[in-house]
PDB file of C-alpha atoms in Angstrom:
ATOM      1  CA  MET A 170     -27.584  17.152  -4.624  1.00 40.00           C
ATOM      2  CA  ALA A 171     -24.979  19.847  -3.932  1.00 49.00           C
ATOM      3  CA  PRO A 172     -22.131  20.273  -6.425  1.00 72.00           C
ATOM      4  CA  LYS A 173     -19.376  17.712  -6.030  1.00 84.00           C
ATOM      5  CA  PRO A 174     -16.628  19.007  -3.710  1.00 91.00           C
ATOM      6  CA  HIS A 175     -13.569  18.266  -5.839  1.00 94.00           C
ATOM      7  CA  TYR A 176     -10.201  18.077  -4.125  1.00 96.00           C
ATOM      8  CA  LEU A 177      -8.533  18.258  -7.546  1.00 97.00           C
ATOM      9  CA  PRO A 178     -10.087  20.732 -10.011  1.00 96.00           C
ATOM     10  CA  ALA A 179     -12.183  18.872 -12.574  1.00 95.00           C
ATOM     11  CA  ALA A 180     -11.013  21.202 -15.355  1.00 94.00           C
ATOM     12  CA  LEU A 181      -7.407  20.376 -14.464  1.00 97.00           C
ATOM     13  CA  ILE A 182      -8.130  16.644 -14.726  1.00 97.00           C
ATOM     14  CA  GLY A 183      -9.830  17.217 -18.077  1.00 95.00           C
ATOM     15  CA  GLY A 184      -6.648  18.719 -19.485  1.00 95.00           C
ATOM     16  CA  PHE A 185      -5.068  15.268 -19.304  1.00 97.00           C
ATOM     17  CA  GLY A 186      -7.870  13.652 -21.267  1.00 96.00           C
ATOM     18  CA  MET A 187      -9.943  13.778 -24.425  1.00 93.00           C
ATOM     19  CA  PRO A 188     -12.249  16.829 -24.702  1.00 88.00           C
ATOM     20  CA  GLU A 189     -15.886  16.205 -25.431  1.00 80.00           C
ATOM     21  CA  ALA A 190     -16.720  16.967 -29.060  1.00 71.00           C
ATOM     22  CA  GLY A 191     -17.967  20.512 -29.573  1.00 61.00           C
ATOM     23  CA  ARG A 192     -16.826  21.817 -26.198  1.00 56.00           C
ATOM     24  CA  THR A 193     -14.209  24.543 -25.668  1.00 58.00           C
ATOM     25  CA  VAL A 194     -11.569  24.963 -22.951  1.00 53.00           C
ATOM     26  CA  GLY A 195     -14.343  25.858 -20.513  1.00 58.00           C
ATOM     27  CA  GLY A 196     -15.789  22.373 -20.937  1.00 82.00           C
ATOM     28  CA  LEU A 197     -12.714  20.460 -19.775  1.00 90.00           C
ATOM     29  CA  ARG A 198     -14.594  19.137 -16.757  1.00 89.00           C
ATOM     30  CA  HIS A 199     -16.541  17.021 -19.282  1.00 91.00           C
ATOM     31  CA  ALA A 200     -13.373  15.651 -20.927  1.00 94.00           C
ATOM     32  CA  LYS A 201     -12.704  11.949 -20.442  1.00 96.00           C
ATOM     33  CA  VAL A 202      -9.690  10.307 -18.860  1.00 97.00           C
ATOM     34  CA  CYS A 203      -8.698   6.793 -17.883  1.00 97.00           C
ATOM     35  CA  VAL A 204      -7.946   5.999 -14.241  1.00 98.00           C
ATOM     36  CA  ARG A 205      -5.771   3.470 -12.429  1.00 98.00           C
ATOM     37  CA  ARG A 206      -6.713   3.132  -8.778  1.00 97.00           C
ATOM     38  CA  ARG A 207      -4.511   2.191  -5.861  1.00 95.00           C
ATOM     39  CA  LYS A 208      -7.130  -0.215  -4.505  1.00 94.00           C
ATOM     40  CA  GLU A 209      -7.337  -2.089  -7.816  1.00 95.00           C
ATOM     41  CA  PRO A 210      -3.974  -1.529  -9.519  1.00 95.00           C
ATOM     42  CA  GLU A 211      -4.461  -4.430 -11.917  1.00 95.00           C
ATOM     43  CA  LYS A 212      -7.247  -2.536 -13.747  1.00 96.00           C
ATOM     44  CA  VAL A 213      -7.653   0.729 -15.657  1.00 97.00           C
ATOM     45  CA  PHE A 214     -11.117   2.287 -15.568  1.00 96.00           C
ATOM     46  CA  GLY A 215     -12.758   4.551 -18.080  1.00 90.00           C
ATOM     47  CA  PRO A 216     -12.939   6.613 -20.064  1.00 95.00           C
ATOM     48  CA  LEU A 217     -14.571   8.603 -17.245  1.00 96.00           C
ATOM     49  CA  LYS A 218     -15.688  12.232 -17.171  1.00 95.00           C
ATOM     50  CA  ALA A 219     -13.278  14.451 -15.264  1.00 95.00           C
ATOM     51  CA  GLU A 220     -16.100  15.862 -13.132  1.00 94.00           C
ATOM     52  CA  ASN A 221     -16.767  12.368 -11.753  1.00 95.00           C
ATOM     53  CA  ILE A 222     -13.262  11.907 -10.311  1.00 96.00           C
ATOM     54  CA  ALA A 223     -11.414  13.195  -7.222  1.00 96.00           C
ATOM     55  CA  TYR A 224     -14.260  14.476  -5.070  1.00 95.00           C
ATOM     56  CA  GLN A 225     -15.394  13.694  -1.526  1.00 95.00           C
ATOM     57  CA  TYR A 226     -18.470  14.934   0.298  1.00 94.00           C
ATOM     58  CA  GLY A 227     -17.933  16.458   3.729  1.00 94.00           C
ATOM     59  CA  LEU A 228     -14.206  16.933   3.284  1.00 95.00           C
ATOM     60  CA  TYR A 229     -14.296  20.692   3.946  1.00 96.00           C
ATOM     61  CA  ASP A 230     -17.367  20.845   6.212  1.00 95.00           C
ATOM     62  CA  VAL A 231     -17.285  23.176   9.228  1.00 96.00           C
ATOM     63  CA  ASP A 232     -19.264  22.099  12.311  1.00 96.00           C
ATOM     64  CA  ALA A 233     -19.382  25.492  14.058  1.00 96.00           C
ATOM     65  CA  PRO A 234     -18.958  28.308  11.498  1.00 96.00           C
ATOM     66  CA  SER A 235     -17.515  31.570  12.795  1.00 96.00           C
ATOM     67  CA  SER A 236     -16.047  34.793  11.479  1.00 94.00           C
ATOM     68  CA  ASP A 237     -12.567  33.253  11.423  1.00 94.00           C
ATOM     69  CA  LEU A 238     -13.767  29.908  10.018  1.00 96.00           C
ATOM     70  CA  PRO A 239     -16.711  30.474   7.643  1.00 96.00           C
ATOM     71  CA  ALA A 240     -18.669  27.479   6.396  1.00 96.00           C
ATOM     72  CA  ASP A 241     -17.542  28.240   2.838  1.00 94.00           C
ATOM     73  CA  PHE A 242     -13.889  28.984   3.628  1.00 96.00           C
ATOM     74  CA  ALA A 243     -12.593  26.309   1.255  1.00 95.00           C
ATOM     75  CA  GLU A 244     -14.871  27.159  -1.659  1.00 94.00           C
ATOM     76  CA  THR A 245     -13.870  30.810  -1.294  1.00 95.00           C
ATOM     77  CA  ILE A 246     -10.220  29.821  -1.812  1.00 96.00           C
ATOM     78  CA  TRP A 247     -10.954  27.606  -4.818  1.00 96.00           C
ATOM     79  CA  GLN A 248     -13.043  30.305  -6.481  1.00 95.00           C
ATOM     80  CA  GLU A 249     -10.067  32.669  -6.472  1.00 96.00           C
ATOM     81  CA  TYR A 250      -8.399  30.709  -9.267  1.00 97.00           C
ATOM     82  CA  GLU A 251     -10.331  27.694 -10.588  1.00 95.00           C
ATOM     83  CA  GLY A 252     -12.331  29.612 -13.184  1.00 94.00           C
ATOM     84  CA  ALA A 253      -9.162  31.057 -14.701  1.00 96.00           C
ATOM     85  CA  LEU A 254      -7.056  27.893 -14.425  1.00 97.00           C
ATOM     86  CA  PRO A 255      -7.828  26.219 -17.798  1.00 95.00           C
ATOM     87  CA  ALA A 256      -7.052  29.385 -19.781  1.00 95.00           C
ATOM     88  CA  ALA A 257      -3.883  29.990 -17.765  1.00 97.00           C
ATOM     89  CA  ILE A 258      -2.649  26.448 -18.456  1.00 97.00           C
ATOM     90  CA  ARG A 259      -3.418  26.822 -22.139  1.00 96.00           C
ATOM     91  CA  ALA A 260      -1.495  30.114 -22.221  1.00 97.00           C
ATOM     92  CA  LEU A 261       1.531  28.384 -20.685  1.00 97.00           C
ATOM     93  CA  GLU A 262       1.264  25.617 -23.284  1.00 97.00           C
ATOM     94  CA  GLN A 263       1.212  28.194 -26.091  1.00 96.00           C
ATOM     95  CA  GLY A 264       3.897  30.434 -24.609  1.00 95.00           C
ATOM     96  CA  THR A 265       1.547  33.428 -24.475  1.00 96.00           C
ATOM     97  CA  PHE A 266       1.003  33.625 -20.709  1.00 96.00           C
ATOM     98  CA  THR A 267       0.828  36.863 -18.767  1.00 97.00           C
ATOM     99  CA  ARG A 268       1.683  37.668 -15.163  1.00 97.00           C
ATOM    100  CA  ASP A 269      -1.994  37.179 -14.306  1.00 97.00           C
ATOM    101  CA  ASP A 270      -1.897  33.683 -15.839  1.00 98.00           C
ATOM    102  CA  TRP A 271       1.165  32.844 -13.784  1.00 98.00           C
ATOM    103  CA  MET A 272      -0.451  34.138 -10.607  1.00 98.00           C
ATOM    104  CA  THR A 273      -3.358  31.762 -11.266  1.00 98.00           C
ATOM    105  CA  ILE A 274      -0.909  28.854 -11.539  1.00 98.00           C
ATOM    106  CA  LEU A 275       0.718  29.881  -8.252  1.00 98.00           C
ATOM    107  CA  LEU A 276      -2.676  29.911  -6.510  1.00 98.00           C
ATOM    108  CA  HIS A 277      -3.301  26.394  -7.802  1.00 98.00           C
ATOM    109  CA  ILE A 278       0.075  25.254  -6.440  1.00 97.00           C
ATOM    110  CA  GLN A 279      -0.662  26.914  -3.098  1.00 97.00           C
ATOM    111  CA  ALA A 280      -4.119  25.361  -2.787  1.00 97.00           C
ATOM    112  CA  GLN A 281      -3.047  21.807  -3.638  1.00 96.00           C
ATOM    113  CA  SER A 282      -1.115  21.739  -0.370  1.00 93.00           C
ATOM    114  CA  ILE A 283      -4.429  21.489   1.528  1.00 96.00           C
ATOM    115  CA  ARG A 284      -7.003  19.981  -0.842  1.00 95.00           C
ATOM    116  CA  HIS A 285      -6.370  16.242  -0.785  1.00 96.00           C
ATOM    117  CA  PRO A 286      -8.156  14.007   1.787  1.00 95.00           C
ATOM    118  CA  ASP A 287      -4.759  12.856   3.067  1.00 94.00           C
ATOM    119  CA  TYR A 288      -4.203  16.354   4.445  1.00 94.00           C
ATOM    120  CA  ASP A 289      -6.537  15.478   7.330  1.00 94.00           C
ATOM    121  CA  ARG A 290      -4.213  12.693   8.506  1.00 92.00           C
ATOM    122  CA  VAL A 291      -1.176  14.973   8.380  1.00 91.00           C
ATOM    123  CA  ALA A 292      -3.002  17.845  10.100  1.00 93.00           C
ATOM    124  CA  VAL A 293      -4.287  15.640  12.944  1.00 93.00           C
ATOM    125  CA  ALA A 294      -0.760  14.378  13.648  1.00 91.00           C
ATOM    126  CA  TYR A 295       0.595  17.934  13.614  1.00 90.00           C
ATOM    127  CA  ILE A 296      -2.120  19.259  15.925  1.00 93.00           C
ATOM    128  CA  GLN A 297      -1.574  16.369  18.350  1.00 92.00           C
ATOM    129  CA  GLU A 298       2.135  17.180  18.482  1.00 87.00           C
ATOM    130  CA  ASP A 299       1.086  20.723  19.411  1.00 82.00           C
ATOM    131  CA  GLY A 300      -0.692  19.436  22.513  1.00 84.00           C
ATOM    132  CA  VAL A 301      -4.279  18.734  21.366  1.00 86.00           C
ATOM    133  CA  PRO A 302      -4.846  15.002  22.036  1.00 87.00           C
ATOM    134  CA  ALA A 303      -8.140  14.646  20.130  1.00 89.00           C
ATOM    135  CA  PRO A 304      -8.451  17.280  17.371  1.00 89.00           C
ATOM    136  CA  GLU A 305     -11.960  17.975  16.109  1.00 94.00           C
ATOM    137  CA  ARG A 306     -12.901  18.545  12.498  1.00 94.00           C
ATOM    138  CA  ASP A 307     -12.908  22.320  12.895  1.00 95.00           C
ATOM    139  CA  ASP A 308      -9.371  22.136  14.311  1.00 95.00           C
ATOM    140  CA  VAL A 309      -8.316  20.466  11.069  1.00 95.00           C
ATOM    141  CA  GLN A 310     -10.109  23.091   8.985  1.00 96.00           C
ATOM    142  CA  ARG A 311      -8.387  25.896  10.883  1.00 95.00           C
ATOM    143  CA  GLN A 312      -5.090  24.171  10.222  1.00 95.00           C
ATOM    144  CA  ARG A 313      -6.018  24.070   6.540  1.00 95.00           C
ATOM    145  CA  GLN A 314      -6.313  27.848   6.573  1.00 95.00           C
ATOM    146  CA  THR A 315      -2.980  28.224   8.352  1.00 94.00           C
ATOM    147  CA  THR A 316      -1.196  25.837   6.008  1.00 94.00           C
ATOM    148  CA  PHE A 317      -2.610  27.658   2.991  1.00 95.00           C
ATOM    149  CA  ARG A 318      -1.143  30.963   4.225  1.00 93.00           C
ATOM    150  CA  GLU A 319       2.208  29.462   5.224  1.00 93.00           C
ATOM    151  CA  THR A 320       2.590  27.629   1.929  1.00 94.00           C
ATOM    152  CA  ARG A 321       2.841  30.951   0.113  1.00 92.00           C
ATOM    153  CA  GLN A 322       5.809  31.924   2.278  1.00 90.00           C
ATOM    154  CA  TRP A 323       7.460  28.595   1.444  1.00 91.00           C
ATOM    155  CA  MET A 324       6.766  29.158  -2.248  1.00 95.00           C
ATOM    156  CA  ALA A 325       8.483  32.551  -2.119  1.00 95.00           C
ATOM    157  CA  SER A 326      11.751  30.784  -1.245  1.00 94.00           C
ATOM    158  CA  ALA A 327      11.594  28.671  -4.406  1.00 96.00           C
ATOM    159  CA  ARG A 328      12.522  28.919  -8.071  1.00 96.00           C
ATOM    160  CA  TYR A 329      10.241  27.661 -10.829  1.00 97.00           C
ATOM    161  CA  ALA A 330      10.616  26.204 -14.301  1.00 97.00           C
ATOM    162  CA  LEU A 331       8.078  25.502 -17.004  1.00 98.00           C
ATOM    163  CA  ILE A 332       8.598  21.889 -18.073  1.00 98.00           C
ATOM    164  CA  ARG A 333       7.420  20.606 -21.452  1.00 98.00           C
ATOM    165  CA  ARG A 334       7.404  17.048 -22.708  1.00 96.00           C
ATOM    166  CA  GLY A 335       9.419  16.411 -25.849  1.00 94.00           C
ATOM    167  CA  ALA A 336       7.773  15.344 -29.086  1.00 91.00           C
ATOM    168  CA  ALA A 337       8.876  11.730 -28.609  1.00 90.00           C
ATOM    169  CA  ALA A 338       8.104  11.621 -24.884  1.00 95.00           C
ATOM    170  CA  PRO A 339       4.929  10.196 -23.349  1.00 96.00           C
ATOM    171  CA  ARG A 340       2.213  12.542 -22.123  1.00 97.00           C
ATOM    172  CA  PHE A 341       2.321  13.576 -18.469  1.00 98.00           C
ATOM    173  CA  VAL A 342       0.019  11.686 -16.130  1.00 98.00           C
ATOM    174  CA  LEU A 343      -1.653  13.126 -13.023  1.00 98.00           C
ATOM    175  CA  ASN A 344      -2.146  11.613  -9.589  1.00 98.00           C
ATOM    176  CA  ASP A 345      -5.023  12.802  -7.442  1.00 97.00           C
ATOM    177  CA  LYS A 346      -2.743  14.802  -5.127  1.00 97.00           C
ATOM    178  CA  GLY A 347      -1.770  16.877  -8.144  1.00 97.00           C
ATOM    179  CA  TYR A 348       1.965  16.824  -7.485  1.00 97.00           C
ATOM    180  CA  VAL A 349       5.135  14.714  -7.230  1.00 96.00           C
ATOM    181  CA  PRO A 350       7.691  15.372  -4.422  1.00 94.00           C
ATOM    182  CA  MET A 351      11.303  15.129  -5.613  1.00 92.00           C
ATOM    183  CA  HIS A 352      14.728  15.005  -3.946  1.00 88.00           C
ATOM    184  CA  ASP A 353      17.986  15.570  -5.805  1.00 85.00           C
ATOM    185  CA  THR A 354      20.561  13.495  -3.911  1.00 80.00           C
ATOM    186  CA  LEU A 355      23.506  15.065  -5.753  1.00 78.00           C
ATOM    187  CA  LEU A 356      22.707  18.712  -5.049  1.00 81.00           C
ATOM    188  CA  GLU A 357      20.770  17.929  -1.848  1.00 86.00           C
ATOM    189  CA  LEU A 358      17.799  19.971  -3.031  1.00 90.00           C
ATOM    190  CA  LYS A 359      14.095  19.264  -2.743  1.00 92.00           C
ATOM    191  CA  GLY A 360      11.305  20.219  -5.078  1.00 94.00           C
ATOM    192  CA  VAL A 361       7.825  19.427  -6.287  1.00 96.00           C
ATOM    193  CA  LEU A 362       6.564  18.809  -9.821  1.00 97.00           C
ATOM    194  CA  PHE A 363       3.011  19.952 -10.627  1.00 98.00           C
ATOM    195  CA  PRO A 364       1.679  18.417 -13.867  1.00 98.00           C
ATOM    196  CA  LEU A 365      -0.770  20.875 -15.454  1.00 98.00           C
ATOM    197  CA  SER A 366      -1.769  18.998 -18.608  1.00 97.00           C
ATOM    198  CA  GLY A 367      -0.559  16.146 -20.738  1.00 97.00           C
ATOM    199  CA  GLU A 368       1.903  18.604 -22.295  1.00 97.00           C
ATOM    200  CA  ILE A 369       3.315  20.771 -19.495  1.00 98.00           C
ATOM    201  CA  ALA A 370       4.209  20.860 -15.818  1.00 98.00           C
ATOM    202  CA  VAL A 371       5.733  23.334 -13.367  1.00 98.00           C
ATOM    203  CA  LEU A 372       8.780  22.320 -11.346  1.00 97.00           C
ATOM    204  CA  MET A 373       9.345  24.140  -8.034  1.00 97.00           C
ATOM    205  CA  VAL A 374      12.748  23.844  -6.322  1.00 96.00           C
ATOM    206  CA  VAL A 375      12.559  25.061  -2.720  1.00 94.00           C
ATOM    207  CA  GLY A 376      15.071  27.053  -0.723  1.00 93.00           C
ATOM    208  CA  VAL A 377      17.096  28.338  -3.693  1.00 94.00           C
ATOM    209  CA  ALA A 378      15.548  31.772  -4.342  1.00 94.00           C
ATOM    210  CA  GLN A 379      17.985  34.679  -4.624  1.00 92.00           C
ATOM    211  CA  PRO A 380      17.403  38.205  -3.234  1.00 91.00           C
ATOM    212  CA  ASN A 381      16.553  39.712  -6.624  1.00 91.00           C
ATOM    213  CA  ASP A 382      14.162  36.944  -7.683  1.00 93.00           C
ATOM    214  CA  ASP A 383      10.519  37.805  -8.394  1.00 95.00           C
ATOM    215  CA  TYR A 384       8.794  34.444  -8.358  1.00 96.00           C
ATOM    216  CA  GLU A 385       5.421  36.035  -9.144  1.00 97.00           C
ATOM    217  CA  ALA A 386       6.691  37.418 -12.469  1.00 95.00           C
ATOM    218  CA  GLY A 387       6.866  33.993 -14.097  1.00 96.00           C
ATOM    219  CA  PRO A 388       9.038  30.871 -14.226  1.00 96.00           C
ATOM    220  CA  LEU A 389      12.785  31.389 -14.127  1.00 94.00           C
ATOM    221  CA  ALA A 390      13.537  28.742 -16.745  1.00 95.00           C
ATOM    222  CA  GLU A 391      11.969  26.506 -19.363  1.00 96.00           C
ATOM    223  CA  ARG A 392      13.075  22.960 -20.122  1.00 96.00           C
ATOM    224  CA  ILE A 393      11.942  20.151 -22.434  1.00 97.00           C
ATOM    225  CA  LEU A 394      12.029  16.641 -21.026  1.00 96.00           C
ATOM    226  CA  ASN A 395      13.372  13.784 -23.076  1.00 95.00           C
ATOM    227  CA  GLY A 396      11.535  10.477 -23.159  1.00 94.00           C
ATOM    228  CA  LYS A 397      13.331   8.923 -20.192  1.00 93.00           C
ATOM    229  CA  GLY A 398      12.991  12.096 -18.125  1.00 94.00           C
ATOM    230  CA  THR A 399       9.230  12.065 -18.636  1.00 95.00           C
ATOM    231  CA  GLU A 400       8.971   8.327 -17.953  1.00 94.00           C
ATOM    232  CA  LEU A 401      10.604   8.798 -14.566  1.00 93.00           C
ATOM    233  CA  VAL A 402       8.250  11.548 -13.372  1.00 95.00           C
ATOM    234  CA  ASN A 403       5.241   9.540 -14.555  1.00 96.00           C
ATOM    235  CA  GLN A 404       6.468   6.501 -12.648  1.00 94.00           C
ATOM    236  CA  ALA A 405       6.995   8.663  -9.582  1.00 93.00           C
ATOM    237  CA  ALA A 406       3.467  10.092  -9.824  1.00 95.00           C
ATOM    238  CA  TRP A 407       2.154   6.568  -9.265  1.00 95.00           C
ATOM    239  CA  THR A 408       4.235   6.027  -6.099  1.00 92.00           C
ATOM    240  CA  VAL A 409       3.447   9.243  -4.162  1.00 93.00           C
ATOM    241  CA  ASN A 410       2.327   8.659  -0.565  1.00 88.00           C
ATOM    242  CA  GLU A 411      -1.380   8.050   0.006  1.00 93.00           C
ATOM    243  CA  ILE A 412      -2.687   8.813  -3.475  1.00 96.00           C
ATOM    244  CA  ASN A 413      -5.951   7.196  -4.556  1.00 96.00           C
ATOM    245  CA  CYS A 414      -5.368   7.055  -8.304  1.00 97.00           C
ATOM    246  CA  VAL A 415      -3.438   8.227 -11.338  1.00 98.00           C
ATOM    247  CA  MET A 416      -5.115   9.612 -14.473  1.00 97.00           C
ATOM    248  CA  GLY A 417      -4.218  10.035 -18.119  1.00 97.00           C
ATOM    249  CA  HIS A 418      -5.423  10.244 -21.692  1.00 97.00           C
ATOM    250  CA  PRO A 419      -7.763   7.425 -22.787  1.00 97.00           C
ATOM    251  CA  ASP A 420      -5.219   6.433 -25.437  1.00 96.00           C
ATOM    252  CA  ASP A 421      -2.694   5.851 -22.648  1.00 97.00           C
ATOM    253  CA  ALA A 422      -4.671   3.236 -20.708  1.00 97.00           C
ATOM    254  CA  ASP A 423      -2.093   0.497 -21.351  1.00 97.00           C
ATOM    255  CA  TYR A 424       0.690   2.908 -20.421  1.00 97.00           C
ATOM    256  CA  LEU A 425      -0.941   3.627 -17.045  1.00 97.00           C
ATOM    257  CA  LEU A 426      -1.285  -0.073 -16.364  1.00 96.00           C
ATOM    258  CA  GLN A 427       2.433  -0.591 -16.987  1.00 94.00           C
ATOM    259  CA  LEU A 428       3.621   2.026 -14.479  1.00 94.00           C
ATOM    260  CA  PRO A 429       5.810  -0.092 -12.197  1.00 90.00           C
ATOM    261  CA  GLU A 430       5.670  -0.569  -8.453  1.00 79.00           C
ATOM    262  CA  THR A 431       9.120   0.909  -7.997  1.00 65.00           C
ATOM    263  CA  GLY A 432      11.054   1.756  -4.887  1.00 52.00           C
ATOM    264  CA  SER A 433      11.883   5.338  -3.974  1.00 50.00           C
ATOM    265  CA  THR A 434      15.100   5.694  -6.007  1.00 57.00           C
ATOM    266  CA  LEU A 435      15.316   5.775  -9.800  1.00 65.00           C
ATOM    267  CA  ARG A 436      18.348   6.175 -12.041  1.00 74.00           C
ATOM    268  CA  LEU A 437      18.517   9.298 -14.158  1.00 80.00           C
ATOM    269  CA  PRO A 438      19.627   9.075 -17.796  1.00 81.00           C
ATOM    270  CA  ARG A 439      23.404   9.443 -18.107  1.00 82.00           C
ATOM    271  CA  LEU A 440      23.034  12.581 -20.249  1.00 84.00           C
ATOM    272  CA  GLY A 441      20.301  14.037 -18.036  1.00 91.00           C
ATOM    273  CA  PRO A 442      16.508  14.293 -18.199  1.00 94.00           C
ATOM    274  CA  TYR A 443      16.278  17.245 -20.595  1.00 95.00           C
ATOM    275  CA  ARG A 444      16.417  17.483 -24.345  1.00 93.00           C
ATOM    276  CA  GLY A 445      19.018  19.812 -25.835  1.00 88.00           C
ATOM    277  CA  ASN A 446      21.373  20.081 -22.857  1.00 88.00           C
ATOM    278  CA  ARG A 447      23.361  17.832 -20.566  1.00 85.00           C
ATOM    279  CA  GLU A 448      22.257  19.114 -17.185  1.00 90.00           C
ATOM    280  CA  PRO A 449      22.670  15.959 -15.100  1.00 88.00           C
ATOM    281  CA  SER A 450      19.572  16.446 -12.942  1.00 90.00           C
ATOM    282  CA  TYR A 451      16.127  17.993 -12.970  1.00 93.00           C
ATOM    283  CA  PHE A 452      17.320  20.770 -10.627  1.00 94.00           C
ATOM    284  CA  HIS A 453      20.595  22.148 -12.007  1.00 91.00           C
ATOM    285  CA  TRP A 454      18.913  25.150 -13.650  1.00 93.00           C
ATOM    286  CA  ALA A 455      17.753  26.325 -10.206  1.00 93.00           C
ATOM    287  CA  SER A 456      20.910  25.960  -8.183  1.00 83.00           C
ATOM    288  CA  ALA A 457      23.173  28.945  -7.490  1.00 57.00           C
ATOM    289  CA  ARG A 458      25.874  26.587  -6.275  1.00 49.00           C
ATOM    290  CA  VAL A 459      28.910  25.436  -8.227  1.00 34.00           C
ATOM    291  CA  ARG A 460      27.860  22.483 -10.310  1.00 38.00           C
ATOM    292  CA  VAL A 461      28.937  19.104  -9.008  1.00 34.00           C
ATOM    293  CA  PRO A 462      30.471  16.592 -11.441  1.00 36.00           C
ATOM    294  CA  LEU A 463      28.166  13.741 -12.396  1.00 34.00           C
ATOM    295  CA  PRO A 464      29.287  10.482 -10.732  1.00 34.00           C
ATOM    296  CA  ARG A 465      30.289   7.625 -12.960  1.00 33.00           C
ATOM    297  CA  GLY A 466      27.286   5.485 -13.817  1.00 34.00           C
ATOM    298  CA  GLY A 467      24.761   8.299 -13.487  1.00 35.00           C
ATOM    299  CA  GLN A 468      22.940   9.944 -10.609  1.00 37.00           C
ATOM    300  CA  ASP A 469      20.319   8.680  -8.178  1.00 37.00           C
ATOM    301  CA  PHE A 470      17.166  10.737  -7.900  1.00 40.00           C
ATOM    302  CA  ARG A 471      14.884  10.118  -4.954  1.00 45.00           C
ATOM    303  CA  TRP A 472      11.118  10.424  -4.995  1.00 45.00           C
ATOM    304  CA  GLY A 473       8.480  10.348  -2.293  1.00 44.00           C
ATOM    305  CA  ALA A 474       7.798   6.619  -2.090  1.00 37.00           C
ATOM    306  CA  ARG A 475       4.278   5.283  -1.609  1.00 38.00           C
ATOM    307  CA  SER A 476       3.282   4.026   1.832  1.00 35.00           C
ATOM    308  CA  ARG A 477       2.272   0.382   1.996  1.00 29.00           C
TER     309      ARG A 477
END
């Protein structure tokens, strides 16, 4: 049988789990995680090997390969960064990352915009709006290529922060889209959180880049989440539109099961989500605007709610 076509890198998933004894960073695809699935939310499965999660045969197949749409177009994109991804994430965890490590992280962020099976639904709707009533599979694959290129332009307009969990905070969890959309209702800014391991994530705030920014040089800021700040992003990971599952460390099976079926708005802690400062939202470090006073009673923070 051909290798499993993962829509979320297996080595990324493994970074949220328990490594197999005797294996190094390169063996993270064999690490074990627990999984809570949307179809059976009352159960937690596992521990399961990372390589046996988040794959789908035929997802990137091309019916009529051509010079502009090769049969292996998707695998060619993944190969640009997947081999270097575990080491790059570890370097960010340890604070020893280089520009090359950061570029690997950016490629991962760029690719996750097109990898999930739900992309097909979105692409079909977009193509139909463009005047094609019955898009074929190759039309969707061409749109994947276009979206991949355009995502980099969108990323260039953003600012980035390296986000760590505090010592008393729960580990990050990962949904199978690999990201959590966020909307700051106070600053009217939008962003996306990309969990990279149980310890770290990257937060991208879009549309705030300044002329002298060099987003490829590394994250602009670094923040440490307090316990409540981490709880909120983990809850939001479970409610993202059209995910299939959420994954975490085997020791956190009960924690996954307790993630609530919330609505799309959660209340931020009164003193903010970060440890060591009182920034009232996740996004204040990124904004070039004058800071807005925190309303009495705290601030609403809106997430991408799950479709029912």
